PDB file of N, CA and C in Angstrom:
ATOM      1  N   UNK A1368     127.596  52.417  79.240  1.00 50.00           N
ATOM      2  CA  UNK A1368     126.823  53.636  79.171  1.00 50.00           C
ATOM      3  C   UNK A1368     125.939  53.734  80.418  1.00 50.00           C
ATOM      4  N   UNK A1369     125.945  54.913  81.048  1.00 62.00           N
ATOM      5  CA  UNK A1369     125.148  55.104  82.250  1.00 62.00           C
ATOM      6  C   UNK A1369     123.696  55.404  81.905  1.00 62.00           C
ATOM      7  N   UNK A1370     122.819  54.966  82.792  1.00 62.00           N
ATOM      8  CA  UNK A1370     121.400  55.250  82.637  1.00 62.00           C
ATOM      9  C   UNK A1370     121.129  56.625  83.238  1.00 62.00           C
ATOM     10  N   UNK A1371     120.412  57.458  82.498  1.00 59.00           N
ATOM     11  CA  UNK A1371     120.098  58.804  82.967  1.00 59.00           C
ATOM     12  C   UNK A1371     119.074  58.724  84.091  1.00 59.00           C
ATOM     13  N   UNK A1372     119.451  59.244  85.275  1.00 67.00           N
ATOM     14  CA  UNK A1372     118.565  59.180  86.436  1.00 67.00           C
ATOM     15  C   UNK A1372     117.416  60.180  86.353  1.00 67.00           C
ATOM     16  N   UNK A1373     117.597  61.266  85.615  1.00 63.00           N
ATOM     17  CA  UNK A1373     116.568  62.289  85.483  1.00 63.00           C
ATOM     18  C   UNK A1373     116.228  62.494  84.015  1.00 63.00           C
ATOM     19  N   UNK A1374     115.442  61.600  83.458  1.00 62.00           N
ATOM     20  CA  UNK A1374     115.092  61.787  82.044  1.00 62.00           C
ATOM     21  C   UNK A1374     114.231  63.029  81.853  1.00 62.00           C
ATOM     22  N   UNK A1375     114.289  63.581  80.665  1.00 66.00           N
ATOM     23  CA  UNK A1375     113.613  64.857  80.410  1.00 66.00           C
ATOM     24  C   UNK A1375     112.094  64.725  80.310  1.00 66.00           C
ATOM     25  N   UNK A1376     111.576  63.525  80.135  1.00 65.00           N
ATOM     26  CA  UNK A1376     110.134  63.376  79.978  1.00 65.00           C
ATOM     27  C   UNK A1376     109.402  63.309  81.311  1.00 65.00           C
ATOM     28  N   UNK A1377     110.110  63.214  82.419  1.00 68.00           N
ATOM     29  CA  UNK A1377     109.455  63.184  83.722  1.00 68.00           C
ATOM     30  C   UNK A1377     109.104  64.589  84.174  1.00 68.00           C
ATOM     31  N   UNK A1378     107.919  64.711  84.720  1.00 70.00           N
ATOM     32  CA  UNK A1378     107.475  65.998  85.240  1.00 70.00           C
ATOM     33  C   UNK A1378     107.928  66.128  86.696  1.00 70.00           C
ATOM     34  N   UNK A1379     108.428  67.287  87.066  1.00 71.00           N
ATOM     35  CA  UNK A1379     108.879  67.521  88.423  1.00 71.00           C
ATOM     36  C   UNK A1379     107.683  67.563  89.363  1.00 71.00           C
ATOM     37  N   UNK A1380     107.788  66.853  90.466  1.00 75.00           N
ATOM     38  CA  UNK A1380     106.716  66.829  91.462  1.00 75.00           C
ATOM     39  C   UNK A1380     106.978  67.952  92.456  1.00 75.00           C
ATOM     40  N   UNK A1381     106.044  68.875  92.558  1.00 74.00           N
ATOM     41  CA  UNK A1381     106.189  69.971  93.508  1.00 74.00           C
ATOM     42  C   UNK A1381     105.517  69.595  94.825  1.00 74.00           C
ATOM     43  N   UNK A1382     106.124  69.998  95.943  1.00 85.00           N
ATOM     44  CA  UNK A1382     105.488  69.717  97.233  1.00 85.00           C
ATOM     45  C   UNK A1382     104.202  70.518  97.400  1.00 85.00           C
ATOM     46  N   UNK A1383     103.358  70.095  98.339  1.00 81.00           N
ATOM     47  CA  UNK A1383     102.036  70.713  98.491  1.00 81.00           C
ATOM     48  C   UNK A1383     102.143  72.186  98.844  1.00 81.00           C
ATOM     49  N   UNK A1384     103.167  72.566  99.610  1.00 83.00           N
ATOM     50  CA  UNK A1384     103.275  73.958 100.032  1.00 83.00           C
ATOM     51  C   UNK A1384     103.808  74.865  98.922  1.00 83.00           C
ATOM     52  N   UNK A1385     104.214  74.289  97.804  1.00 83.00           N
ATOM     53  CA  UNK A1385     104.671  75.070  96.664  1.00 83.00           C
ATOM     54  C   UNK A1385     103.761  74.853  95.458  1.00 83.00           C
ATOM     55  N   UNK A1386     102.555  74.348  95.689  1.00 88.00           N
ATOM     56  CA  UNK A1386     101.612  74.124  94.597  1.00 88.00           C
ATOM     57  C   UNK A1386     100.999  75.450  94.168  1.00 88.00           C
ATOM     58  N   UNK A1387     100.345  75.444  93.027  1.00 90.00           N
ATOM     59  CA  UNK A1387      99.720  76.666  92.532  1.00 90.00           C
ATOM     60  C   UNK A1387      98.651  77.180  93.498  1.00 90.00           C
ATOM     61  N   UNK A1388      97.856  76.252  94.033  1.00 93.00           N
ATOM     62  CA  UNK A1388      96.801  76.648  94.964  1.00 93.00           C
ATOM     63  C   UNK A1388      97.384  77.271  96.226  1.00 93.00           C
ATOM     64  N   UNK A1389      98.438  76.673  96.771  1.00 94.00           N
ATOM     65  CA  UNK A1389      99.057  77.219  97.979  1.00 94.00           C
ATOM     66  C   UNK A1389      99.672  78.594  97.715  1.00 94.00           C
ATOM     67  N   UNK A1390     100.232  78.786  96.534  1.00 94.00           N
ATOM     68  CA  UNK A1390     100.788  80.102  96.188  1.00 94.00           C
ATOM     69  C   UNK A1390      99.688  81.149  96.107  1.00 94.00           C
ATOM     70  N   UNK A1391      98.548  80.790  95.499  1.00 95.00           N
ATOM     71  CA  UNK A1391      97.445  81.759  95.409  1.00 95.00           C
ATOM     72  C   UNK A1391      96.871  82.064  96.796  1.00 95.00           C
ATOM     73  N   UNK A1392      96.799  81.066  97.666  1.00 96.00           N
ATOM     74  CA  UNK A1392      96.316  81.301  99.039  1.00 96.00           C
ATOM     75  C   UNK A1392      97.277  82.228  99.778  1.00 96.00           C
ATOM     76  N   UNK A1393      98.571  82.027  99.602  1.00 96.00           N
ATOM     77  CA  UNK A1393      99.561  82.879 100.252  1.00 96.00           C
ATOM     78  C   UNK A1393      99.475  84.317  99.744  1.00 96.00           C
ATOM     79  N   UNK A1394      99.330  84.483  98.437  1.00 97.00           N
ATOM     80  CA  UNK A1394      99.181  85.829  97.880  1.00 97.00           C
ATOM     81  C   UNK A1394      97.895  86.470  98.401  1.00 97.00           C
ATOM     82  N   UNK A1395      96.815  85.689  98.426  1.00 97.00           N
ATOM     83  CA  UNK A1395      95.535  86.201  98.915  1.00 97.00           C
ATOM     84  C   UNK A1395      95.555  86.572 100.381  1.00 97.00           C
ATOM     85  N   UNK A1396      96.410  85.937 101.163  1.00 97.00           N
ATOM     86  CA  UNK A1396      96.492  86.291 102.578  1.00 97.00           C
ATOM     87  C   UNK A1396      97.473  87.433 102.826  1.00 97.00           C
ATOM     88  N   UNK A1397      98.428  87.638 101.945  1.00 97.00           N
ATOM     89  CA  UNK A1397      99.389  88.730 102.114  1.00 97.00           C
ATOM     90  C   UNK A1397      98.842  90.086 101.678  1.00 97.00           C
ATOM     91  N   UNK A1398      97.909  90.100 100.747  1.00 97.00           N
ATOM     92  CA  UNK A1398      97.336  91.375 100.296  1.00 97.00           C
ATOM     93  C   UNK A1398      96.563  92.072 101.422  1.00 97.00           C
ATOM     94  N   UNK A1399      95.684  91.388 102.179  1.00 97.00           N
ATOM     95  CA  UNK A1399      95.037  92.075 103.313  1.00 97.00           C
ATOM     96  C   UNK A1399      96.019  92.503 104.403  1.00 97.00           C
ATOM     97  N   UNK A1400      97.065  91.705 104.628  1.00 97.00           N
ATOM     98  CA  UNK A1400      98.080  92.095 105.612  1.00 97.00           C
ATOM     99  C   UNK A1400      98.783  93.371 105.154  1.00 97.00           C
ATOM    100  N   UNK A1401      99.078  93.452 103.864  1.00 98.00           N
ATOM    101  CA  UNK A1401      99.706  94.652 103.311  1.00 98.00           C
ATOM    102  C   UNK A1401      98.795  95.872 103.484  1.00 98.00           C
ATOM    103  N   UNK A1402      97.517  95.706 103.170  1.00 97.00           N
ATOM    104  CA  UNK A1402      96.567  96.815 103.313  1.00 97.00           C
ATOM    105  C   UNK A1402      96.422  97.237 104.776  1.00 97.00           C
ATOM    106  N   UNK A1403      96.382  96.270 105.679  1.00 97.00           N
ATOM    107  CA  UNK A1403      96.301  96.562 107.106  1.00 97.00           C
ATOM    108  C   UNK A1403      97.531  97.329 107.582  1.00 97.00           C
ATOM    109  N   UNK A1404      98.707  96.941 107.100  1.00 97.00           N
ATOM    110  CA  UNK A1404      99.937  97.607 107.498  1.00 97.00           C
ATOM    111  C   UNK A1404     100.013  99.024 106.933  1.00 97.00           C
ATOM    112  N   UNK A1405      99.547  99.219 105.708  1.00 97.00           N
ATOM    113  CA  UNK A1405      99.522 100.571 105.139  1.00 97.00           C
ATOM    114  C   UNK A1405      98.585 101.454 105.956  1.00 97.00           C
ATOM    115  N   UNK A1406      97.455 100.913 106.376  1.00 97.00           N
ATOM    116  CA  UNK A1406      96.558 101.654 107.267  1.00 97.00           C
ATOM    117  C   UNK A1406      97.235 101.992 108.582  1.00 97.00           C
ATOM    118  N   UNK A1407      98.045 101.079 109.114  1.00 95.00           N
ATOM    119  CA  UNK A1407      98.791 101.345 110.340  1.00 95.00           C
ATOM    120  C   UNK A1407      99.813 102.446 110.165  1.00 95.00           C
ATOM    121  N   UNK A1408     100.466 102.487 109.008  1.00 96.00           N
ATOM    122  CA  UNK A1408     101.425 103.556 108.728  1.00 96.00           C
ATOM    123  C   UNK A1408     100.705 104.906 108.681  1.00 96.00           C
ATOM    124  N   UNK A1409      99.559 104.938 108.044  1.00 96.00           N
ATOM    125  CA  UNK A1409      98.797 106.191 107.941  1.00 96.00           C
ATOM    126  C   UNK A1409      98.354 106.662 109.327  1.00 96.00           C
ATOM    127  N   UNK A1410      97.841 105.766 110.139  1.00 95.00           N
ATOM    128  CA  UNK A1410      97.390 106.127 111.484  1.00 95.00           C
ATOM    129  C   UNK A1410      98.568 106.570 112.351  1.00 95.00           C
ATOM    130  N   UNK A1411      99.692 105.854 112.265  1.00 94.00           N
ATOM    131  CA  UNK A1411     100.854 106.199 113.094  1.00 94.00           C
ATOM    132  C   UNK A1411     101.458 107.534 112.689  1.00 94.00           C
ATOM    133  N   UNK A1412     101.387 107.871 111.418  1.00 94.00           N
ATOM    134  CA  UNK A1412     101.919 109.167 110.985  1.00 94.00           C
ATOM    135  C   UNK A1412     101.021 110.333 111.410  1.00 94.00           C
ATOM    136  N   UNK A1413      99.747 110.094 111.604  1.00 95.00           N
ATOM    137  CA  UNK A1413      98.827 111.162 111.998  1.00 95.00           C
ATOM    138  C   UNK A1413      98.853 111.459 113.492  1.00 95.00           C
ATOM    139  N   UNK A1414      99.316 110.524 114.303  1.00 93.00           N
ATOM    140  CA  UNK A1414      99.346 110.706 115.757  1.00 93.00           C
ATOM    141  C   UNK A1414     100.791 110.951 116.200  1.00 93.00           C
ATOM    142  N   UNK A1415     101.096 112.105 116.792  1.00 93.00           N
ATOM    143  CA  UNK A1415     102.484 112.400 117.186  1.00 93.00           C
ATOM    144  C   UNK A1415     103.048 111.434 118.226  1.00 93.00           C
ATOM    145  N   UNK A1416     102.189 110.833 119.029  1.00 95.00           N
ATOM    146  CA  UNK A1416     102.661 109.884 120.037  1.00 95.00           C
ATOM    147  C   UNK A1416     103.151 108.585 119.381  1.00 95.00           C
ATOM    148  N   UNK A1417     102.552 108.209 118.254  1.00 92.00           N
ATOM    149  CA  UNK A1417     102.875 106.946 117.609  1.00 92.00           C
ATOM    150  C   UNK A1417     103.950 107.051 116.528  1.00 92.00           C
ATOM    151  N   UNK A1418     104.425 108.246 116.246  1.00 94.00           N
ATOM    152  CA  UNK A1418     105.422 108.423 115.181  1.00 94.00           C
ATOM    153  C   UNK A1418     106.692 107.599 115.425  1.00 94.00           C
ATOM    154  N   UNK A1419     107.192 107.482 116.666  1.00 94.00           N
ATOM    155  CA  UNK A1419     108.392 106.645 116.850  1.00 94.00           C
ATOM    156  C   UNK A1419     108.157 105.161 116.552  1.00 94.00           C
ATOM    157  N   UNK A1420     106.902 104.742 116.527  1.00 94.00           N
ATOM    158  CA  UNK A1420     106.593 103.327 116.304  1.00 94.00           C
ATOM    159  C   UNK A1420     106.123 103.032 114.882  1.00 94.00           C
ATOM    160  N   UNK A1421     106.294 103.971 113.973  1.00 95.00           N
ATOM    161  CA  UNK A1421     105.822 103.773 112.602  1.00 95.00           C
ATOM    162  C   UNK A1421     106.666 102.736 111.874  1.00 95.00           C
ATOM    163  N   UNK A1422     107.835 102.397 112.406  1.00 95.00           N
ATOM    164  CA  UNK A1422     108.697 101.427 111.743  1.00 95.00           C
ATOM    165  C   UNK A1422     108.047 100.045 111.675  1.00 95.00           C
ATOM    166  N   UNK A1423     107.261  99.705 112.689  1.00 96.00           N
ATOM    167  CA  UNK A1423     106.687  98.355 112.709  1.00 96.00           C
ATOM    168  C   UNK A1423     105.662  98.120 111.589  1.00 96.00           C
ATOM    169  N   UNK A1424     104.646  98.978 111.412  1.00 96.00           N
ATOM    170  CA  UNK A1424     103.741  98.729 110.279  1.00 96.00           C
ATOM    171  C   UNK A1424     104.427  98.915 108.931  1.00 96.00           C
ATOM    172  N   UNK A1425     105.433  99.800 108.888  1.00 96.00           N
ATOM    173  CA  UNK A1425     106.179  99.973 107.637  1.00 96.00           C
ATOM    174  C   UNK A1425     106.941  98.696 107.292  1.00 96.00           C
ATOM    175  N   UNK A1426     107.569  98.069 108.298  1.00 97.00           N
ATOM    176  CA  UNK A1426     108.273  96.807 108.087  1.00 97.00           C
ATOM    177  C   UNK A1426     107.302  95.696 107.690  1.00 97.00           C
ATOM    178  N   UNK A1427     106.158  95.652 108.347  1.00 97.00           N
ATOM    179  CA  UNK A1427     105.140  94.649 108.021  1.00 97.00           C
ATOM    180  C   UNK A1427     104.633  94.805 106.592  1.00 97.00           C
ATOM    181  N   UNK A1428     104.413  96.047 106.164  1.00 97.00           N
ATOM    182  CA  UNK A1428     103.968  96.297 104.797  1.00 97.00           C
ATOM    183  C   UNK A1428     105.046  95.893 103.800  1.00 97.00           C
ATOM    184  N   UNK A1429     106.281  96.216 104.097  1.00 97.00           N
ATOM    185  CA  UNK A1429     107.371  95.864 103.189  1.00 97.00           C
ATOM    186  C   UNK A1429     107.556  94.368 103.041  1.00 97.00           C
ATOM    187  N   UNK A1430     107.533  93.662 104.157  1.00 97.00           N
ATOM    188  CA  UNK A1430     107.732  92.214 104.106  1.00 97.00           C
ATOM    189  C   UNK A1430     106.563  91.488 103.434  1.00 97.00           C
ATOM    190  N   UNK A1431     105.343  91.891 103.749  1.00 97.00           N
ATOM    191  CA  UNK A1431     104.198  91.223 103.133  1.00 97.00           C
ATOM    192  C   UNK A1431     104.106  91.552 101.648  1.00 97.00           C
ATOM    193  N   UNK A1432     104.417  92.778 101.265  1.00 97.00           N
ATOM    194  CA  UNK A1432     104.422  93.135  99.846  1.00 97.00           C
ATOM    195  C   UNK A1432     105.505  92.403  99.087  1.00 97.00           C
ATOM    196  N   UNK A1433     106.698  92.314  99.678  1.00 98.00           N
ATOM    197  CA  UNK A1433     107.800  91.587  99.050  1.00 98.00           C
ATOM    198  C   UNK A1433     107.456  90.117  98.861  1.00 98.00           C
ATOM    199  N   UNK A1434     106.868  89.505  99.885  1.00 97.00           N
ATOM    200  CA  UNK A1434     106.514  88.087  99.801  1.00 97.00           C
ATOM    201  C   UNK A1434     105.447  87.843  98.746  1.00 97.00           C
ATOM    202  N   UNK A1435     104.449  88.709  98.686  1.00 97.00           N
ATOM    203  CA  UNK A1435     103.393  88.548  97.685  1.00 97.00           C
ATOM    204  C   UNK A1435     103.951  88.680  96.271  1.00 97.00           C
ATOM    205  N   UNK A1436     104.824  89.649  96.049  1.00 97.00           N
ATOM    206  CA  UNK A1436     105.417  89.833  94.720  1.00 97.00           C
ATOM    207  C   UNK A1436     106.326  88.670  94.370  1.00 97.00           C
ATOM    208  N   UNK A1437     107.123  88.209  95.326  1.00 96.00           N
ATOM    209  CA  UNK A1437     108.046  87.096  95.075  1.00 96.00           C
ATOM    210  C   UNK A1437     107.299  85.812  94.729  1.00 96.00           C
ATOM    211  N   UNK A1438     106.240  85.515  95.452  1.00 96.00           N
ATOM    212  CA  UNK A1438     105.462  84.307  95.175  1.00 96.00           C
ATOM    213  C   UNK A1438     104.739  84.435  93.832  1.00 96.00           C
ATOM    214  N   UNK A1439     104.259  85.635  93.513  1.00 96.00           N
ATOM    215  CA  UNK A1439     103.608  85.834  92.213  1.00 96.00           C
ATOM    216  C   UNK A1439     104.592  85.629  91.064  1.00 96.00           C
ATOM    217  N   UNK A1440     105.802  86.132  91.204  1.00 95.00           N
ATOM    218  CA  UNK A1440     106.808  85.935  90.158  1.00 95.00           C
ATOM    219  C   UNK A1440     107.143  84.457  90.015  1.00 95.00           C
ATOM    220  N   UNK A1441     107.279  83.738  91.135  1.00 93.00           N
ATOM    221  CA  UNK A1441     107.551  82.300  91.084  1.00 93.00           C
ATOM    222  C   UNK A1441     106.412  81.553  90.390  1.00 93.00           C
ATOM    223  N   UNK A1442     105.189  81.934  90.725  1.00 93.00           N
ATOM    224  CA  UNK A1442     104.018  81.295  90.131  1.00 93.00           C
ATOM    225  C   UNK A1442     103.938  81.584  88.632  1.00 93.00           C
ATOM    226  N   UNK A1443     104.210  82.819  88.242  1.00 94.00           N
ATOM    227  CA  UNK A1443     104.177  83.184  86.829  1.00 94.00           C
ATOM    228  C   UNK A1443     105.265  82.464  86.036  1.00 94.00           C
ATOM    229  N   UNK A1444     106.464  82.350  86.608  1.00 92.00           N
ATOM    230  CA  UNK A1444     107.537  81.619  85.933  1.00 92.00           C
ATOM    231  C   UNK A1444     107.187  80.151  85.769  1.00 92.00           C
ATOM    232  N   UNK A1445     106.573  79.570  86.782  1.00 87.00           N
ATOM    233  CA  UNK A1445     106.202  78.156  86.699  1.00 87.00           C
ATOM    234  C   UNK A1445     105.132  77.930  85.640  1.00 87.00           C
ATOM    235  N   UNK A1446     104.163  78.837  85.551  1.00 86.00           N
ATOM    236  CA  UNK A1446     103.100  78.700  84.550  1.00 86.00           C
ATOM    237  C   UNK A1446     103.661  78.883  83.142  1.00 86.00           C
ATOM    238  N   UNK A1447     104.598  79.829  82.970  1.00 88.00           N
ATOM    239  CA  UNK A1447     105.187  80.052  81.662  1.00 88.00           C
ATOM    240  C   UNK A1447     106.079  78.913  81.213  1.00 88.00           C
ATOM    241  N   UNK A1448     106.708  78.189  82.150  1.00 81.00           N
ATOM    242  CA  UNK A1448     107.600  77.095  81.787  1.00 81.00           C
ATOM    243  C   UNK A1448     106.873  75.794  81.504  1.00 81.00           C
ATOM    244  N   UNK A1449     105.612  75.693  81.861  1.00 70.00           N
ATOM    245  CA  UNK A1449     104.875  74.440  81.642  1.00 70.00           C
ATOM    246  C   UNK A1449     104.424  74.300  80.240  1.00 70.00           C
TER     247      UNK A1449
END
């Protein structure tokens, strides 16, 4: 009979960059970036010279919002599974 290498009573060790505190810090840093990018979209849409460059703050807002939501979902799933 083989010995089980991963018994069910062992708790999984998460690396420091995936800890709850690191996830909250990442979410906390992405929210101001998202707000800054939304402000950039508003400013770029109001100035006709900057309209061709509105893609950059829009992309920044999308990526930072996506990352914040993704990390929050990961954090919520981890808390619910514990």
